[in-house]
PDB file of C-alpha atoms and ligand atoms in Angstrom:
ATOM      1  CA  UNK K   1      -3.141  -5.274  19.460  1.00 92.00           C
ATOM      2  CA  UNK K   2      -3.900  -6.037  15.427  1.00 97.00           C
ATOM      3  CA  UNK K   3      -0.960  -5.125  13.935  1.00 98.00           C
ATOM      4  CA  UNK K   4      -1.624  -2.720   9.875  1.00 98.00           C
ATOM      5  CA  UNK K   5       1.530  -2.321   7.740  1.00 98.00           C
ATOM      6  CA  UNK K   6       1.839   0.207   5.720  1.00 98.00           C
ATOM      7  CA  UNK K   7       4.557  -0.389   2.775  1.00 98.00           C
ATOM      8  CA  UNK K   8       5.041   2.287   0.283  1.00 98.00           C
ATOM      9  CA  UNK K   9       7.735   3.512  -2.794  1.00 98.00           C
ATOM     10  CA  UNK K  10       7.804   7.097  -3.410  1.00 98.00           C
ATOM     11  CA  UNK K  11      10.355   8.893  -5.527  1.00 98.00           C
ATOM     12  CA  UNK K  12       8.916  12.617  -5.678  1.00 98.00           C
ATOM     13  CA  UNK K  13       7.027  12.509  -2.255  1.00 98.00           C
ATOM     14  CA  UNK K  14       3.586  12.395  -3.697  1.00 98.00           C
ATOM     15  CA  UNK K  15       2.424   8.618  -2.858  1.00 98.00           C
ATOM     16  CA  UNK K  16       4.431   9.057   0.564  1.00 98.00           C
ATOM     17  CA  UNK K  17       2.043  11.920   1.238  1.00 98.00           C
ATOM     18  CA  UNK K  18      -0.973   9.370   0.457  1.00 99.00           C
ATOM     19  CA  UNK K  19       0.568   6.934   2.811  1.00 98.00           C
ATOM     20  CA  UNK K  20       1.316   9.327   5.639  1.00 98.00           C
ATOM     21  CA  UNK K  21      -2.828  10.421   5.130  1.00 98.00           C
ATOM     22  CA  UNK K  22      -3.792   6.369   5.556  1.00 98.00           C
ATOM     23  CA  UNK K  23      -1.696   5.666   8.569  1.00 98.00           C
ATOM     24  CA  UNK K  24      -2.715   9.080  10.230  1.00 98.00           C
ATOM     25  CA  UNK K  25      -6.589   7.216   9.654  1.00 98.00           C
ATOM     26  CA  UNK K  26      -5.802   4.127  10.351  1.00 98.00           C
ATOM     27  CA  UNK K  27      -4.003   5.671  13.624  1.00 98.00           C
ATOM     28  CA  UNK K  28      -6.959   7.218  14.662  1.00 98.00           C
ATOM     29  CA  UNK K  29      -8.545   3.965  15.269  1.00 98.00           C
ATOM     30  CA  UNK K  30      -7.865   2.419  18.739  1.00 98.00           C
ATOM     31  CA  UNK K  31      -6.158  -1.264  19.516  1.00 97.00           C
ATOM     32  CA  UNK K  32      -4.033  -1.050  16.229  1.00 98.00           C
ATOM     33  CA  UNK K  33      -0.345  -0.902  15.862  1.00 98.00           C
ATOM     34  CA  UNK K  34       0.618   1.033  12.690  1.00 98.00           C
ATOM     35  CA  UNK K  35       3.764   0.816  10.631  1.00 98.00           C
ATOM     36  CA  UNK K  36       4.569   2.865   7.946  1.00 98.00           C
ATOM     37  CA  UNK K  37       7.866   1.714   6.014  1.00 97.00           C
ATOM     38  CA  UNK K  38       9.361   1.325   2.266  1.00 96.00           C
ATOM     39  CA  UNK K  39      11.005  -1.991   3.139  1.00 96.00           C
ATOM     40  CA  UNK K  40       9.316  -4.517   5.157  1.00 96.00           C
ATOM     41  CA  UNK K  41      11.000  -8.036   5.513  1.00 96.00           C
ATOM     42  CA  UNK K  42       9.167 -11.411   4.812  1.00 97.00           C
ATOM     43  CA  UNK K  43       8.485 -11.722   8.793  1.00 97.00           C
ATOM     44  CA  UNK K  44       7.044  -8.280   9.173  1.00 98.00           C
ATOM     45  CA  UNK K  45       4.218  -8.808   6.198  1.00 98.00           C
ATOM     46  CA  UNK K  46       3.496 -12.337   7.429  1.00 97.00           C
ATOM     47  CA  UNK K  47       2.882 -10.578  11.102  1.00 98.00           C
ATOM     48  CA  UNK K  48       0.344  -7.942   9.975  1.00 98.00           C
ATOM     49  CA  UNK K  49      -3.269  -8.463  10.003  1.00 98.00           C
ATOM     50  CA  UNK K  50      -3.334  -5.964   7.412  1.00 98.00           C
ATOM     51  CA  UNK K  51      -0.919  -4.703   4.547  1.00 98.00           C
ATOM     52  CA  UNK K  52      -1.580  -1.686   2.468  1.00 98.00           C
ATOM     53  CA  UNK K  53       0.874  -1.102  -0.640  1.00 98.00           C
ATOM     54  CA  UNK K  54       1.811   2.707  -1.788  1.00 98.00           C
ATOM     55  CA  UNK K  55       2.701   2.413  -5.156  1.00 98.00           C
ATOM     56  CA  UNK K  56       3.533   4.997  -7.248  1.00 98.00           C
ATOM     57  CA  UNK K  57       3.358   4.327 -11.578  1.00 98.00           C
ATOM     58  CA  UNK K  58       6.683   4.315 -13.355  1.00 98.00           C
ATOM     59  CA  UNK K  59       7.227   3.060 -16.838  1.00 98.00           C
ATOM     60  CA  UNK K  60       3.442   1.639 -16.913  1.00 98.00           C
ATOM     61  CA  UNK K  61       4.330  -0.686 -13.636  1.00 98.00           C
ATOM     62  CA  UNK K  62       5.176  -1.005  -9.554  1.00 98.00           C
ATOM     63  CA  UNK K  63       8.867  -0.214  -9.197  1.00 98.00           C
ATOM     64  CA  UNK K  64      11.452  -2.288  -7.669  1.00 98.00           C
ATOM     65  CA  UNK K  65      11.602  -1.935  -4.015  1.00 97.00           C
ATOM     66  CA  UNK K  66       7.870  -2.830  -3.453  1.00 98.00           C
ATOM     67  CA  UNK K  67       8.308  -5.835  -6.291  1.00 98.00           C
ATOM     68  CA  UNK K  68      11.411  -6.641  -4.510  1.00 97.00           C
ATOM     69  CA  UNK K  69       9.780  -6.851  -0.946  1.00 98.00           C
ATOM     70  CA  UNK K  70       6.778  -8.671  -2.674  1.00 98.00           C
ATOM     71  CA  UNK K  71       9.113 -10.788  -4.318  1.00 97.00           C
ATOM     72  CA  UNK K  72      10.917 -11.773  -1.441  1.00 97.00           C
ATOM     73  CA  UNK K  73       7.783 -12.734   0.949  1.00 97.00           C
ATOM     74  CA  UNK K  74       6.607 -14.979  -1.980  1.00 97.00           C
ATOM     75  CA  UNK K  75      10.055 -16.474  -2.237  1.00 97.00           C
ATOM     76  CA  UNK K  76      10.121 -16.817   1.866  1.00 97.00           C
ATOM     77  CA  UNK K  77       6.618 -18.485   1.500  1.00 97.00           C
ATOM     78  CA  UNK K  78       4.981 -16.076   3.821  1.00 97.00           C
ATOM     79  CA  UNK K  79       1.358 -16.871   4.757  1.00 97.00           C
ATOM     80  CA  UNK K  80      -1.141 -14.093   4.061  1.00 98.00           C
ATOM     81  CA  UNK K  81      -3.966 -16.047   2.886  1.00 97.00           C
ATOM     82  CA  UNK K  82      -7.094 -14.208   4.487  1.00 95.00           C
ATOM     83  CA  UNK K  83      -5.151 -11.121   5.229  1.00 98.00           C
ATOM     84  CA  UNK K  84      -6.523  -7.921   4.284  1.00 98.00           C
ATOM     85  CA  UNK K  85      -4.786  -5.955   0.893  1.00 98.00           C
ATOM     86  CA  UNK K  86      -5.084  -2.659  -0.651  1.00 98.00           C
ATOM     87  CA  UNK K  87      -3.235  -0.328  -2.772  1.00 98.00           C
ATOM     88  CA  UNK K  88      -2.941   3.249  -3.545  1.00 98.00           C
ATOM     89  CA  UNK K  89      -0.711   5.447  -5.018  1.00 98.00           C
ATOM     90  CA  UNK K  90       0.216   8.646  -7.496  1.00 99.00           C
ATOM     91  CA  UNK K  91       0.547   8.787 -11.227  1.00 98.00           C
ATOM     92  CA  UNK K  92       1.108  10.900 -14.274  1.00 98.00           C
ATOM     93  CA  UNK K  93      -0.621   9.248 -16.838  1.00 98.00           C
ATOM     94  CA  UNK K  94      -1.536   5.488 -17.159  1.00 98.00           C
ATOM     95  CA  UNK K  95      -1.256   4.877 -13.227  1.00 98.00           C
ATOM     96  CA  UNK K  96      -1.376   0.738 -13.417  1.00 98.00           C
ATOM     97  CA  UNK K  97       0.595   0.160 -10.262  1.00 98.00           C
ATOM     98  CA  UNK K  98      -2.145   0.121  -7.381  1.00 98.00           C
ATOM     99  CA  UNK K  99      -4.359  -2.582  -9.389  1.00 98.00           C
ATOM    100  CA  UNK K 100      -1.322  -4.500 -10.302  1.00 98.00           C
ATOM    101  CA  UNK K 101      -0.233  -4.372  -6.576  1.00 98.00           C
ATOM    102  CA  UNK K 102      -3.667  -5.411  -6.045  1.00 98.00           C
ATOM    103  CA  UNK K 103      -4.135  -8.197  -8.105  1.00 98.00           C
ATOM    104  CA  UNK K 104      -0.691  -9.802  -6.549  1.00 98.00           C
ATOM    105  CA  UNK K 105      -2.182  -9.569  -2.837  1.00 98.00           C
ATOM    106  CA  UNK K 106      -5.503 -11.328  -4.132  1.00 98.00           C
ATOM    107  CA  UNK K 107      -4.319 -13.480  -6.525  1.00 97.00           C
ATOM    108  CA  UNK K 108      -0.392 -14.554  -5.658  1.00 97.00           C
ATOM    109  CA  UNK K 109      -0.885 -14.144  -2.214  1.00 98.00           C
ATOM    110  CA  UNK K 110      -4.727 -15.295  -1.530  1.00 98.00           C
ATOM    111  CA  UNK K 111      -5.360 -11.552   0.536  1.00 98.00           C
ATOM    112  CA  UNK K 112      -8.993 -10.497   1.090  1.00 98.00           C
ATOM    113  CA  UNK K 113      -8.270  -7.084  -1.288  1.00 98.00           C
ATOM    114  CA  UNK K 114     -10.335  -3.723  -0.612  1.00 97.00           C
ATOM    115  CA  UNK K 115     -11.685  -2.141  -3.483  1.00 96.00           C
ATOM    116  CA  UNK K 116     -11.359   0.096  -5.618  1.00 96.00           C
ATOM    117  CA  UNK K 117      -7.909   1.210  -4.988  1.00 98.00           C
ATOM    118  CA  UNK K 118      -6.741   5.104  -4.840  1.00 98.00           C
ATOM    119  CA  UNK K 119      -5.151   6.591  -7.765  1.00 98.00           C
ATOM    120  CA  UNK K 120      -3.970  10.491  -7.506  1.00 98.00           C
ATOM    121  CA  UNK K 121      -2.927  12.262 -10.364  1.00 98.00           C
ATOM    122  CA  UNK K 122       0.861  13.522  -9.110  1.00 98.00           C
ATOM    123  CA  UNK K 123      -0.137  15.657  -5.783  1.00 98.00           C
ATOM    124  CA  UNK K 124      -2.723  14.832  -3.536  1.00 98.00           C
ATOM    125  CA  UNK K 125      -5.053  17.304  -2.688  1.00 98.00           C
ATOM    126  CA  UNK K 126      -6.912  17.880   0.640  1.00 98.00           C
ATOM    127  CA  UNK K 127     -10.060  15.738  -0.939  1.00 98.00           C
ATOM    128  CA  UNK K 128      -7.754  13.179  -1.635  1.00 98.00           C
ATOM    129  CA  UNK K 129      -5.980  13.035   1.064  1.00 98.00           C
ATOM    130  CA  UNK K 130      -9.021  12.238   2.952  1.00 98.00           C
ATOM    131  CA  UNK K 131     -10.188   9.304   0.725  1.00 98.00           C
ATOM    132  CA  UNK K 132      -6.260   8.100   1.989  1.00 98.00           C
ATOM    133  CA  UNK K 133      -7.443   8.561   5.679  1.00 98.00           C
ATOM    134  CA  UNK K 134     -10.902   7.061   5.142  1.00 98.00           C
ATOM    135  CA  UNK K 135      -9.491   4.195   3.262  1.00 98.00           C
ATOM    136  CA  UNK K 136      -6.595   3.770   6.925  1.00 98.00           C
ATOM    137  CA  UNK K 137      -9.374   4.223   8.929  1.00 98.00           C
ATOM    138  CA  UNK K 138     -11.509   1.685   7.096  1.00 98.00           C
ATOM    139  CA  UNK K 139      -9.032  -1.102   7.228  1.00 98.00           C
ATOM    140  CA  UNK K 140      -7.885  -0.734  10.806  1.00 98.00           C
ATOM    141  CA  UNK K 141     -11.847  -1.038  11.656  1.00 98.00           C
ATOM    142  CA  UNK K 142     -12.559  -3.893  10.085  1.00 96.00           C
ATOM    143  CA  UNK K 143      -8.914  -5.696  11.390  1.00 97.00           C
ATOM    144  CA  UNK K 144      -9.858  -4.494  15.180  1.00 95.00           C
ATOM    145  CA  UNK K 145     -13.431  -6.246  14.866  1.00 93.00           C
ATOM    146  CA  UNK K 146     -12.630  -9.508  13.392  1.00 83.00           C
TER     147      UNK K 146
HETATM  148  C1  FMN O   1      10.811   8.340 -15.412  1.00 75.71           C
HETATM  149  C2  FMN O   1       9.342   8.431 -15.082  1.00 75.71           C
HETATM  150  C3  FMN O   1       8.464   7.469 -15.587  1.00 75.71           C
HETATM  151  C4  FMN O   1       7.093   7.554 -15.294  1.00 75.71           C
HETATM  152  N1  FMN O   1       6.241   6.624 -15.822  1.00 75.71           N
HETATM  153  C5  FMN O   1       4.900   6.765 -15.607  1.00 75.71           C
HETATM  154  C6  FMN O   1       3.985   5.845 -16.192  1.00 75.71           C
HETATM  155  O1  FMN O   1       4.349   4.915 -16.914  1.00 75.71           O
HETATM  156  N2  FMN O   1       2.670   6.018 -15.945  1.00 75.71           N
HETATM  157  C7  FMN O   1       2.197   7.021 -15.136  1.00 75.71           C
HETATM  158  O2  FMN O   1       0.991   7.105 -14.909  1.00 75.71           O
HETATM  159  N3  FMN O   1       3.034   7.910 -14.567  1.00 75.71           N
HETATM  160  C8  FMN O   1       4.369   7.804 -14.777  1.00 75.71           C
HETATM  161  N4  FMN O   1       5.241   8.688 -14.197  1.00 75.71           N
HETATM  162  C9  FMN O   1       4.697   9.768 -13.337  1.00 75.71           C
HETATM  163  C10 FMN O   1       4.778   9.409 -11.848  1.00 75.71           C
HETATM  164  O3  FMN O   1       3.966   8.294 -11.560  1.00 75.71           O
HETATM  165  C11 FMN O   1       4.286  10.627 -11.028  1.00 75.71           C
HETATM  166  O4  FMN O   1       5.257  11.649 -11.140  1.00 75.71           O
HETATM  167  C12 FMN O   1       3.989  10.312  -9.587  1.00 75.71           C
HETATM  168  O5  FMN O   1       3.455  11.464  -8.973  1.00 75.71           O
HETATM  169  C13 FMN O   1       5.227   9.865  -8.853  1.00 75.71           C
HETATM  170  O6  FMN O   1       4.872   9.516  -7.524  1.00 75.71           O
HETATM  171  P1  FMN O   1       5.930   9.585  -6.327  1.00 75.71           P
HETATM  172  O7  FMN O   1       6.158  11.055  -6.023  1.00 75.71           O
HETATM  173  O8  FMN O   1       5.257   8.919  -5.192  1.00 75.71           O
HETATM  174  O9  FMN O   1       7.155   8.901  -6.776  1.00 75.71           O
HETATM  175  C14 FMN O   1       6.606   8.620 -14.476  1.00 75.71           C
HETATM  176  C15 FMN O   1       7.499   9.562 -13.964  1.00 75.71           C
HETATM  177  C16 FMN O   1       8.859   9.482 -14.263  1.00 75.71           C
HETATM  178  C17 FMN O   1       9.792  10.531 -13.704  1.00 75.71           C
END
């Protein structure tokens, strides 16, 4: 069993929505065990096969329980060179956090990132709530045939 974490910060329910869509995709995929969480510990993220970060813009960056979690797994010196990484999350305006999320996993962490990430302007709607299940699906594929 190839195990996809899902690790997400909402504060108004909108990116939680997203990341309930990707694990609901990446569930429909068999062989994979799926967690969806806002705190992981250093362990958990070095266990997965796959990490996918929910991360919703405030104040132009990622807010602190995803840096802390992030922070703490580089402090830990968790392993997740090869891994796979990719981001997502909801916005008002500028919505940096996915890339920044994204550039950490590729370039802090050495993750094989997909792209492009998912930005949603505040609510998802139904046609983005399917890019969220296509991009679940999509990962937990390509972790169950490596
Ligand atoms: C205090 C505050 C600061 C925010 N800062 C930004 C920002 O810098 N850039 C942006 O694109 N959206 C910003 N937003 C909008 C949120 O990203 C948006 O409401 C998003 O839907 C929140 O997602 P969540 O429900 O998953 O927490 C801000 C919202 C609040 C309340």
């Amino acid at each position: 069993m190839v195990k996809l974490l899902i690790l997400y910060d909402s504060q108004t329910g909108n990116t939680e929505k997203m990341a309930q869509a990707v694990a609901e995709g990446a569930r429909s995929v068999a062989g994979v065990d799926v967690d969806l969480k806002y705190y992981a510990e250093p362990k958990e993220l070095a266990e997965a096969d796959a990490i996918l970060v929910g991360a919703p813009t405030y104040y132009h960056d990622i807010t602190l329980p995803i840096k802390q979690v992030l922070e703490e797994a580089a402090k830990a010196g968790v392993k997740l060179q090869g891994k796979v990484g990719a981001a997502f999350g909801s916005y008002g305006w500028s919505g940096e956090a996915p890339k920044q999320v994204l550039e950490i996993l590729k370039n802090r962490f050495g993750m094989k990132t997909v792209e492009p990430t998912i930005e949603v302007l505040y609510e998802p709607n139904q046609a983005k709530l399917d890019d969220c299940r296509k991009l679940g699906k999509r990962v937990a594929e390509g972790i169950v045939s490596q």
